[in-house]
Amino acid sequence: MPHALACGFFLRHAGSHADTVWADEAMVKRLGASDTGSPINQPSFLIMDIFEAIAKKDLHAVAALIKNDPQVVNELSPVFLGNKGPGDYPEGVRPLMWATFVLRTPADTPIAEALLLGMAAVKSDLNEIDVFAGRTVLHWAAYNDNLLILQMMQKFAAEHKLKLNYNQRDNGNKTPTQVALGKGFHQFAKIMAPERLKNAGQGPVHLAIVGMGATGTGLFIRLIRGMVEAPAVYPREVLKQVRISLIDSKTVLGRGMPYSDELNSSTSILNVHAAGMSIDSTDGADFLNYIKDKYLQGDLEQGLGEAGFHGLTPVAPPNPTGYYPRTFFGKYCTERLTHWIEVAKQYGISVDAYPTTVVAKVGKPDKGVMTVELKGSEFSTKPGAPTSKLDATHVFNATGHWEHKVKAAKPYETIPGCIQFPASRATLEAKGVFKQPTHVAVMGSSLSAIDAVFGVLLHPQVGHLTWEGSKPTYHPHVDLKSGKMPWRVTCYSRRGVWPKVRPSDNRDVDAKWTSPAMYEILRQVFNGGKSLDLKTCVQLLDNEMAELYNRPLPGVGAKPGEKKPLPSVMEMFDPLKLLAEGVPRNPWNLVASDVRDCDDGDSGSNAERPWVRWYQIIHGLFPVMTRVYRGWSPKDRADFDKNLNTPFLWAFAPMPLHSARILLAMHEAGVLDLFRTPEEEAPKPNADKKHLDYPYFDEVGAKKINTHEFLAITTGLGSDVRLDAGELTQADMASGQLTIQDQDAPDPKDENTFFLADDDSYEFLDVQGNHSPARRGVGFFSHASYFMIQAVPAVVGHTRNVAELYLAEFITRLLGDATKAIPEQKPFGRPGTGPQDQKSKL
Ligand SMILES: Cc1cc2nc3c(=O)[nH]c(=O)nc-3n(C[C@H](O)[C@H](O)[C@H](O)COP(=O)(O)OP(=O)(O)OC[C@H]3O[C@@H](n4cnc5c(N)ncnc54)[C@H](O)[C@@H]3O)c2cc1C
């Protein structure tokens, strides 16, 4: 029988069961011609019977037909195997490829089930990647939020003792869970990891969140909202079985390291604008609403503290593009946390807060329970609470910035006036910085250095700012008692430049050559899936710049009358020739020109070298750079770290325009300088051991020395978590529960990120590489690599995903049925005909 008839037959049946069985044109075409154009020549009656049984949803008949004559699969193979014939595979093994095209659309379950049964008969590999599309069935299901297929495959795999590979990556380098999460199919992602749901029906839930900074707080809020706002899924009697313990070593929960009053002053400003700083992942405007409420209640001025007084942050209605003090953000997080603790309690969820409490150790999961060992004064005094241990069913690590191992102090750290940043105003006062006018040295010139500069120069005794429109003027205070010169600050760094200024136009540009998708394609095409080397990446960057600036490629001479070729990316990276020794430089001119560029945008005189564009390109490269960097050889990484990371740092951590203007005003007032220091020559204590001799190069490259009584060190926040001296990390490493490596890295020894689970959290891996799904984490701590460092918008995004997964686990544990956690799962019937549905079929 010609294949057209077979297709017609199938279609007829499909039509007669229009509401339950589908067969769209594309599928029929594929049945007729397959993805590669191999037609069915002479399908046997058996095949027709199989199609008929599929159409009738008679799975037993399908199974029986295949079982009775396994060879029938060979007849199907021209359709399902594409170019490959049955002889291309080992005896008895068939790839799954033949089924994937059916499963790639929101397929009707019986059809898929029939195909799976067929696979069982021929021992197919469930994890086979479809060579045409580069995806497994799991991927297809994930792309389509096809939960029923997923569950069926899981059941099928369990029954047939097959293993589904959840970590298999498609040609976009994504695991099925990443695909699902990327498309917002959280329910799918939950069910994707059945091992996380294995404690179904085991009873009460106790989650311990270790660390209540931005990450822990963001997770808690999302979890509580997820439960109390879905009463159909989480009725009150169920919520009574949920307990959450919030543990932090600090006295106030919700702050974390960069936003605490202990470590920061109100003159330290956020480097992400207000619109991006919501701690509540269900409500992106939450921080703006908080500011608005404070303003309307007349409490904003007090909340902003000195930042308001100096005009760093205007006491005005909320400004989405404004930058607010970090301590103000910390207060916001604490207030929101307090609010949601109250709400949780009203709904019967038990919440215990343990401030000033350190988690020293978390035991290995034993029958689904982990023992959390605690140390802390508050804890033991809590009436009725266990003295030093908690048993938790889930432990979430949000321990954030790590404590560095105390190495032998460097000589310059031994002077009494040495202060490690971040440090609060109170710490500076206690050290005696404001006793009398002095010249403070700041080691570093990054964002933390700016905190130190503002911490000193904006002290009420030292000076103040006035504003004319957007232009500030700095007024140094002369010490009336001594009549001495005002306080001064000099910053020193190897590069001798400030961070770049964040342009007000923050749009991302659509990268052509360096988008993650293009990078993946190039990687596949040029390097068999391996990372491209540094040289090739630089060429891609050159292409990108040329493309976006609409200029000839570097090195290609322009014809007379044409625009000059652009400088190469390398040159663009180093506009001041900062990397070349002995070249005169002036960081202030650079800041001033950045400020001008930000004000003017990329038009007019800026068109030749548009900085905003440059920023957008380099900034937009982060997603791909993280991947590229991790794939490089250790040598390429070292080359990059030495020669190229400055521009990325510039784009990764630029300073707010406001801060740049204030720095310029301070410099103009003669109280602030920034100099480059010799590469290998550290500052030295002088003979009295109380002062420091700091060597530096002046503007014309002449070597000089300044003497200081106070040194603010702002370079201490490294990015190697192996140096974490925290008891918990040390205990985890000692017990083999924590391995600091990334399994994807070509040389794991060299990689200092944790294993990042595909739900965007990380799970601890033991030395055997086994996950501990009961124990997760996210946030800064888990992203130790330079290119993985996460700011609030990112960690809050991660916590959203983790919370969704927890919510499913909780309900499964409590009610024994994972599907109860899926109130919004769409039914899978005949696919729609809208453009989106059409697209998803491709
Ligand atoms: C100086 C500085 C400024 C920054 N500014 C910004 C900014 O303006 N905007 C932005 O988006 N990002 C900023 N960041 C990035 C920062 O990483 C994130 O904003 C965010 O703080 C990360 O939150 P976290 O909760 O993961 O970590 P953390 O804030 O470090 O919080 C972790 C918490 O866990 C506690 N803890 C740790 N170990 C234990 C233990 N064993 N037991 C109990 N408690 C423990 C700690 O005490 C701490 O409170 C800044 C970072 C720094 C260092």
Short mmCIF file of C-alpha atoms in Angstrom, two decimals, residues 333-748:
data_model
loop_
_atom_site.label_atom_id
_atom_site.label_comp_id
_atom_site.label_asym_id
_atom_site.label_seq_id
_atom_site.Cartn_x
_atom_site.Cartn_y
_atom_site.Cartn_z
CA CYS A 333 14.38 43.55 53.48
CA THR A 334 14.07 43.21 57.25
CA GLU A 335 10.68 44.93 57.31
CA ARG A 336 9.36 42.77 54.52
CA LEU A 337 10.71 39.65 56.22
CA THR A 338 9.00 40.63 59.47
CA HIS A 339 5.74 41.19 57.62
CA TRP A 340 5.81 37.80 55.91
CA ILE A 341 6.76 36.01 59.14
CA GLU A 342 3.60 37.47 60.67
CA VAL A 343 1.49 36.43 57.68
CA ALA A 344 2.96 32.92 57.80
CA LYS A 345 2.07 32.57 61.46
CA GLN A 346 -1.48 33.77 60.83
CA TYR A 347 -1.87 30.96 58.35
CA GLY A 348 -0.61 28.37 60.77
CA ILE A 349 2.90 27.96 59.35
CA SER A 350 5.40 27.65 62.14
CA VAL A 351 8.34 30.04 61.75
CA ASP A 352 11.29 30.16 64.14
CA ALA A 353 13.85 32.92 63.83
CA TYR A 354 17.35 32.30 65.13
CA PRO A 355 19.45 35.46 64.96
CA THR A 356 23.04 35.45 66.27
CA THR A 357 23.17 31.76 65.56
CA VAL A 358 25.75 29.97 63.46
CA VAL A 359 25.11 26.71 61.68
CA ALA A 360 28.29 24.80 62.28
CA LYS A 361 27.41 21.53 60.59
CA VAL A 362 24.65 19.81 58.67
CA GLY A 363 24.57 16.03 58.86
CA LYS A 364 24.10 13.78 55.88
CA PRO A 365 20.47 13.03 55.03
CA ASP A 366 19.29 10.00 56.99
CA LYS A 367 15.84 8.70 56.06
CA GLY A 368 15.05 12.13 54.69
CA VAL A 369 16.14 14.03 57.81
CA MET A 370 19.25 16.11 58.41
CA THR A 371 20.59 17.25 61.73
CA VAL A 372 21.53 20.91 61.78
CA GLU A 373 24.05 21.79 64.49
CA LEU A 374 23.75 25.29 65.86
CA LYS A 375 25.88 27.56 67.97
CA GLY A 376 24.71 30.85 69.41
CA SER A 377 23.63 32.66 72.51
CA GLU A 378 20.04 33.32 71.45
CA PHE A 379 19.42 29.76 70.58
CA SER A 380 20.12 28.14 73.91
CA THR A 381 18.02 30.71 75.78
CA LYS A 382 14.93 30.16 73.67
CA PRO A 383 12.34 28.49 75.91
CA GLY A 384 11.31 25.09 74.77
CA ALA A 385 13.70 25.01 71.87
CA PRO A 386 16.21 22.21 71.56
CA THR A 387 19.55 23.32 72.85
CA SER A 388 21.82 22.87 69.89
CA LYS A 389 20.27 20.75 67.18
CA LEU A 390 17.44 20.89 64.70
CA ASP A 391 16.15 18.06 62.58
CA ALA A 392 15.24 19.36 59.16
CA THR A 393 13.76 17.66 56.13
CA HIS A 394 15.26 20.34 53.87
CA VAL A 395 18.24 22.63 54.34
CA PHE A 396 18.83 25.62 52.13
CA ASN A 397 22.24 27.25 52.06
CA ALA A 398 22.21 30.98 51.55
CA THR A 399 25.40 31.70 53.38
CA GLY A 400 26.52 34.34 50.94
CA HIS A 401 29.86 36.08 51.17
CA TRP A 402 32.37 33.90 52.88
CA GLU A 403 34.76 34.56 55.70
CA HIS A 404 38.26 34.52 54.42
CA LYS A 405 40.79 32.29 56.06
CA VAL A 406 43.01 34.48 58.18
CA LYS A 407 46.39 34.21 56.66
CA ALA A 408 49.44 35.80 58.23
CA ALA A 409 48.79 39.53 58.20
CA LYS A 410 50.68 41.40 55.50
CA PRO A 411 53.10 44.00 56.90
CA TYR A 412 50.90 46.91 55.82
CA GLU A 413 47.93 45.34 57.66
CA THR A 414 49.77 45.59 60.98
CA ILE A 415 49.52 49.36 61.44
CA PRO A 416 46.89 50.30 64.06
CA GLY A 417 45.00 52.44 61.53
CA CYS A 418 44.29 49.55 59.12
CA ILE A 419 40.56 49.05 58.41
CA GLN A 420 39.11 46.22 56.32
CA PHE A 421 36.14 47.19 54.15
CA PRO A 422 33.17 46.99 54.07
CA ALA A 423 33.19 48.90 57.35
CA SER A 424 30.61 51.09 59.01
CA ARG A 425 30.97 54.71 60.02
CA ALA A 426 31.14 53.50 63.64
CA THR A 427 34.23 51.41 62.84
CA LEU A 428 35.97 54.41 61.25
CA GLU A 429 35.11 56.50 64.27
CA ALA A 430 36.36 53.86 66.69
CA LYS A 431 39.67 53.72 64.81
CA GLY A 432 40.08 57.46 65.35
CA VAL A 433 39.86 58.57 61.70
CA PHE A 434 37.87 61.69 62.65
CA LYS A 435 39.84 62.79 65.70
CA GLN A 436 41.75 65.28 63.62
CA PRO A 437 42.27 65.99 59.90
CA THR A 438 44.30 63.27 58.30
CA HIS A 439 45.26 61.84 54.91
CA VAL A 440 43.60 58.41 54.52
CA ALA A 441 44.93 55.81 52.05
CA VAL A 442 42.45 53.54 50.28
CA MET A 443 43.78 50.36 48.72
CA GLY A 444 41.70 49.72 45.61
CA SER A 445 39.63 51.79 43.18
CA SER A 446 36.51 49.67 42.71
CA LEU A 447 32.98 50.23 44.00
CA SER A 448 34.06 49.32 47.54
CA ALA A 449 36.76 51.97 47.35
CA ILE A 450 34.07 54.54 46.57
CA ASP A 451 32.25 53.40 49.73
CA ALA A 452 35.42 54.08 51.69
CA VAL A 453 35.90 57.51 50.07
CA PHE A 454 32.31 58.53 50.86
CA GLY A 455 32.57 57.00 54.35
CA VAL A 456 35.41 59.39 55.17
CA LEU A 457 34.73 62.54 53.14
CA LEU A 458 30.97 62.67 53.76
CA HIS A 459 31.35 62.40 57.53
CA PRO A 460 29.58 65.45 59.07
CA GLN A 461 32.87 66.65 60.54
CA VAL A 462 34.76 66.31 57.29
CA GLY A 463 32.69 67.91 54.52
CA HIS A 464 29.38 68.19 52.74
CA LEU A 465 27.88 68.47 49.28
CA THR A 466 25.63 71.07 47.72
CA TRP A 467 23.88 70.64 44.39
CA GLU A 468 23.09 72.87 41.46
CA GLY A 469 20.81 70.75 39.32
CA SER A 470 22.78 67.57 38.73
CA LYS A 471 26.16 69.16 39.51
CA PRO A 472 27.51 68.72 43.02
CA THR A 473 30.09 70.87 44.79
CA TYR A 474 32.09 69.46 47.67
CA HIS A 475 32.82 71.73 50.65
CA PRO A 476 35.63 70.48 52.88
CA HIS A 477 35.39 71.49 56.54
CA VAL A 478 38.46 73.03 58.09
CA ASP A 479 39.08 71.70 61.57
CA LEU A 480 38.32 74.72 63.73
CA LYS A 481 40.12 73.32 66.77
CA SER A 482 43.46 72.77 65.12
CA GLY A 483 42.98 75.00 62.09
CA LYS A 484 44.56 72.15 60.12
CA MET A 485 44.04 71.31 56.44
CA PRO A 486 40.89 69.30 55.73
CA TRP A 487 40.75 65.50 55.60
CA ARG A 488 42.03 64.04 52.35
CA VAL A 489 41.78 60.62 50.74
CA THR A 490 44.06 59.04 48.17
CA CYS A 491 43.14 55.79 46.47
CA TYR A 492 45.77 53.47 45.03
CA SER A 493 45.37 50.61 42.60
CA ARG A 494 47.38 48.74 39.98
CA ARG A 495 45.30 50.10 37.11
CA GLY A 496 44.76 53.54 38.61
CA VAL A 497 41.27 54.04 37.16
CA TRP A 498 37.78 54.27 38.58
CA PRO A 499 34.97 51.95 37.54
CA LYS A 500 33.22 52.99 34.37
CA VAL A 501 30.06 55.03 34.71
CA ARG A 502 26.81 53.17 34.21
CA PRO A 503 25.01 54.80 31.28
CA SER A 504 21.46 55.82 31.93
CA ASP A 505 20.40 53.92 28.84
CA ASN A 506 20.68 50.37 30.12
CA ARG A 507 19.09 48.53 27.23
CA ASP A 508 20.73 45.35 26.11
CA VAL A 509 21.66 45.20 22.48
CA ASP A 510 20.90 42.17 20.41
CA ALA A 511 24.29 40.61 20.00
CA LYS A 512 24.76 38.82 16.73
CA TRP A 513 28.10 37.09 17.05
CA THR A 514 28.29 36.83 20.77
CA SER A 515 24.76 35.91 21.80
CA PRO A 516 24.62 32.64 23.75
CA ALA A 517 22.71 30.99 20.91
CA MET A 518 25.22 32.05 18.26
CA TYR A 519 28.09 31.07 20.48
CA GLU A 520 26.62 27.60 20.84
CA ILE A 521 26.27 27.24 17.11
CA LEU A 522 29.82 28.42 16.48
CA ARG A 523 31.11 26.15 19.19
CA GLN A 524 29.41 23.18 17.59
CA VAL A 525 30.46 24.08 14.09
CA PHE A 526 34.05 25.11 14.73
CA ASN A 527 35.07 23.12 17.69
CA GLY A 528 32.92 20.02 17.95
CA GLY A 529 31.05 21.41 20.93
CA LYS A 530 34.12 22.49 22.90
CA SER A 531 34.64 26.08 24.02
CA LEU A 532 36.24 28.41 21.53
CA ASP A 533 39.67 29.62 22.46
CA LEU A 534 40.47 33.12 23.60
CA LYS A 535 41.77 34.25 20.21
CA THR A 536 38.60 33.17 18.40
CA CYS A 537 36.46 34.81 21.04
CA VAL A 538 38.31 38.08 20.59
CA GLN A 539 37.66 37.82 16.86
CA LEU A 540 33.98 37.38 17.56
CA LEU A 541 34.03 40.45 19.73
CA ASP A 542 35.68 42.35 16.89
CA ASN A 543 32.91 41.20 14.58
CA GLU A 544 30.31 42.30 17.07
CA MET A 545 31.77 45.75 17.50
CA ALA A 546 32.07 46.23 13.77
CA GLU A 547 28.53 45.04 13.24
CA LEU A 548 27.00 47.19 15.90
CA TYR A 549 28.98 50.30 15.07
CA ASN A 550 28.40 49.71 11.38
CA ARG A 551 32.11 50.16 10.70
CA PRO A 552 34.68 48.18 8.74
CA LEU A 553 36.32 45.33 10.56
CA PRO A 554 39.58 46.08 12.32
CA GLY A 555 42.63 45.49 10.24
CA VAL A 556 40.68 45.95 7.05
CA GLY A 557 41.76 49.23 5.54
CA ALA A 558 39.02 51.72 4.78
CA LYS A 559 38.88 53.19 1.29
CA PRO A 560 39.42 56.95 0.89
CA GLY A 561 36.35 58.86 2.04
CA GLU A 562 35.09 55.93 4.10
CA LYS A 563 34.94 55.85 7.87
CA LYS A 564 38.17 54.78 9.52
CA PRO A 565 38.31 51.18 10.65
CA LEU A 566 37.55 50.69 14.28
CA PRO A 567 40.33 49.94 16.67
CA SER A 568 40.37 46.28 17.55
CA VAL A 569 38.49 45.08 20.58
CA MET A 570 41.76 44.79 22.44
CA GLU A 571 42.37 48.45 21.83
CA MET A 572 38.82 49.28 22.80
CA PHE A 573 39.36 47.32 25.98
CA ASP A 574 42.25 49.48 26.94
CA PRO A 575 41.45 52.98 25.74
CA LEU A 576 43.90 54.62 28.10
CA LYS A 577 46.64 52.09 27.41
CA LEU A 578 46.32 51.23 31.05
CA LEU A 579 47.98 47.93 30.64
CA ALA A 580 51.12 49.39 29.14
CA GLU A 581 53.69 50.45 31.69
CA GLY A 582 54.88 54.02 31.92
CA VAL A 583 52.17 55.60 29.79
CA PRO A 584 50.87 58.89 31.25
CA ARG A 585 47.24 58.71 32.27
CA ASN A 586 44.63 60.74 34.01
CA PRO A 587 41.72 58.83 35.52
CA TRP A 588 39.79 62.04 36.11
CA ASN A 589 39.66 62.89 32.42
CA LEU A 590 38.31 59.41 31.81
CA VAL A 591 35.55 59.78 34.44
CA ALA A 592 34.70 63.26 33.12
CA SER A 593 34.41 61.95 29.57
CA ASP A 594 32.27 59.00 30.78
CA VAL A 595 29.96 61.45 32.53
CA ARG A 596 29.73 63.50 29.33
CA ASP A 597 29.04 60.37 27.31
CA CYS A 598 26.30 59.34 29.72
CA ASP A 599 24.74 62.79 29.50
CA ASP A 600 25.02 63.09 25.72
CA GLY A 601 24.43 59.49 24.65
CA ASP A 602 26.13 58.13 21.56
CA SER A 603 25.31 60.87 19.12
CA GLY A 604 27.29 63.83 17.78
CA SER A 605 30.94 63.84 18.75
CA ASN A 606 30.49 60.55 20.56
CA ALA A 607 29.51 58.70 17.43
CA GLU A 608 33.13 57.79 16.71
CA ARG A 609 33.51 55.82 19.91
CA PRO A 610 30.08 55.33 21.39
CA TRP A 611 30.57 54.41 25.03
CA VAL A 612 26.95 53.56 25.75
CA ARG A 613 27.06 51.06 22.91
CA TRP A 614 30.35 49.71 24.15
CA TYR A 615 28.89 49.25 27.60
CA GLN A 616 25.82 47.56 26.24
CA ILE A 617 27.85 45.16 24.16
CA ILE A 618 30.29 44.22 26.87
CA HIS A 619 27.54 44.01 29.46
CA GLY A 620 25.40 41.91 27.16
CA LEU A 621 28.29 39.49 26.83
CA PHE A 622 28.06 38.22 30.37
CA PRO A 623 25.78 35.29 29.73
CA VAL A 624 28.07 34.00 27.04
CA MET A 625 31.26 34.95 28.87
CA THR A 626 30.33 32.82 31.86
CA ARG A 627 30.08 29.84 29.59
CA VAL A 628 33.11 30.70 27.52
CA TYR A 629 35.31 31.35 30.51
CA ARG A 630 34.44 28.09 32.15
CA GLY A 631 35.29 26.21 29.01
CA TRP A 632 38.71 27.75 28.46
CA SER A 633 41.97 26.07 29.17
CA PRO A 634 43.71 27.22 32.36
CA LYS A 635 46.17 29.13 30.16
CA ASP A 636 43.44 31.01 28.32
CA ARG A 637 41.81 31.84 31.61
CA ALA A 638 45.06 33.12 33.03
CA ASP A 639 45.65 35.22 29.89
CA PHE A 640 42.18 36.62 30.14
CA ASP A 641 42.46 37.38 33.87
CA LYS A 642 45.71 39.20 33.31
CA ASN A 643 44.96 41.13 30.15
CA LEU A 644 41.27 41.38 29.51
CA ASN A 645 39.20 41.25 32.64
CA THR A 646 39.38 44.98 33.40
CA PRO A 647 36.82 45.96 30.76
CA PHE A 648 34.51 43.21 31.93
CA LEU A 649 34.86 44.45 35.46
CA TRP A 650 34.10 47.91 34.16
CA ALA A 651 30.91 46.71 32.57
CA PHE A 652 30.03 44.30 35.36
CA ALA A 653 30.39 46.76 38.21
CA PRO A 654 30.02 50.29 36.85
CA MET A 655 29.37 53.16 39.20
CA PRO A 656 26.18 55.22 39.24
CA LEU A 657 26.43 58.53 37.39
CA HIS A 658 25.73 60.31 40.65
CA SER A 659 28.79 58.74 42.28
CA ALA A 660 31.01 59.74 39.35
CA ARG A 661 29.90 63.36 39.65
CA ILE A 662 30.59 63.37 43.38
CA LEU A 663 34.07 61.88 42.91
CA LEU A 664 34.86 64.60 40.38
CA ALA A 665 33.58 67.27 42.79
CA MET A 666 35.78 65.88 45.58
CA HIS A 667 38.78 65.85 43.27
CA GLU A 668 38.08 69.42 42.18
CA ALA A 669 37.94 70.43 45.85
CA GLY A 670 41.45 69.00 46.22
CA VAL A 671 40.59 66.29 48.75
CA LEU A 672 40.58 63.17 46.56
CA ASP A 673 43.21 61.55 44.34
CA LEU A 674 43.72 58.25 42.60
CA PHE A 675 47.13 56.89 41.60
CA ARG A 676 48.58 53.82 40.00
CA THR A 677 50.93 51.73 42.12
CA PRO A 678 53.98 49.70 41.11
CA GLU A 679 53.03 46.09 40.30
CA GLU A 680 55.24 44.32 42.82
CA GLU A 681 55.83 46.93 45.50
CA ALA A 682 53.45 46.87 48.48
CA PRO A 683 53.07 49.76 50.94
CA LYS A 684 55.37 49.39 53.95
CA PRO A 685 55.03 50.42 57.60
CA ASN A 686 57.69 53.00 58.39
CA ALA A 687 59.99 53.02 61.40
CA ASP A 688 57.35 54.08 63.97
CA LYS A 689 55.15 51.10 62.87
CA LYS A 690 52.14 53.45 63.02
CA HIS A 691 52.44 55.02 59.59
CA LEU A 692 52.59 53.59 56.12
CA ASP A 693 54.76 54.56 53.16
CA TYR A 694 52.70 54.12 50.03
CA PRO A 695 54.59 54.10 46.68
CA TYR A 696 52.76 55.33 43.56
CA PHE A 697 53.23 56.84 40.10
CA ASP A 698 52.01 60.37 39.56
CA GLU A 699 50.26 61.60 36.36
CA VAL A 700 53.53 61.79 34.41
CA GLY A 701 54.75 58.40 35.60
CA ALA A 702 57.23 59.63 38.22
CA LYS A 703 57.51 57.32 41.24
CA LYS A 704 56.66 58.96 44.57
CA ILE A 705 55.70 58.05 48.15
CA ASN A 706 52.86 59.25 50.42
CA THR A 707 52.75 58.63 54.15
CA HIS A 708 49.47 57.70 55.90
CA GLU A 709 48.24 56.88 59.36
CA PHE A 710 45.06 55.16 58.13
CA LEU A 711 44.63 52.53 55.46
CA ALA A 712 41.21 51.32 54.21
CA ILE A 713 41.57 47.97 52.44
CA THR A 714 38.83 47.50 49.86
CA THR A 715 40.31 44.64 47.88
CA GLY A 716 39.54 41.82 50.32
CA LEU A 717 36.43 40.36 48.70
CA GLY A 718 38.02 37.61 46.68
CA SER A 719 36.25 35.04 44.63
CA ASP A 720 37.70 31.74 45.75
CA VAL A 721 35.37 29.93 48.04
CA ARG A 722 38.09 27.47 48.95
CA LEU A 723 39.32 30.25 51.16
CA ASP A 724 36.08 30.27 53.12
CA ALA A 725 37.01 29.83 56.76
CA GLY A 726 33.36 29.45 57.79
CA GLU A 727 32.84 26.44 60.05
CA LEU A 728 30.02 25.11 57.92
CA THR A 729 32.01 25.11 54.68
CA GLN A 730 34.99 23.56 56.42
CA ALA A 731 32.78 20.85 57.99
CA ASP A 732 31.14 20.11 54.65
CA MET A 733 34.46 19.81 52.91
CA ALA A 734 35.92 17.63 55.65
CA SER A 735 32.94 15.25 55.61
CA GLY A 736 33.14 14.93 51.84
CA GLN A 737 29.66 16.42 51.44
CA LEU A 738 30.96 19.32 49.46
CA THR A 739 33.16 19.20 46.43
CA ILE A 740 34.24 22.45 44.95
CA GLN A 741 34.19 21.66 41.34
CA ASP A 742 32.07 21.94 38.32
CA GLN A 743 31.44 18.70 36.57
CA ASP A 744 31.19 20.40 33.21
CA ALA A 745 34.58 22.05 33.47
CA PRO A 746 37.33 20.45 31.40
CA ASP A 747 39.66 20.67 34.34
CA PRO A 748 37.49 20.54 37.46
#
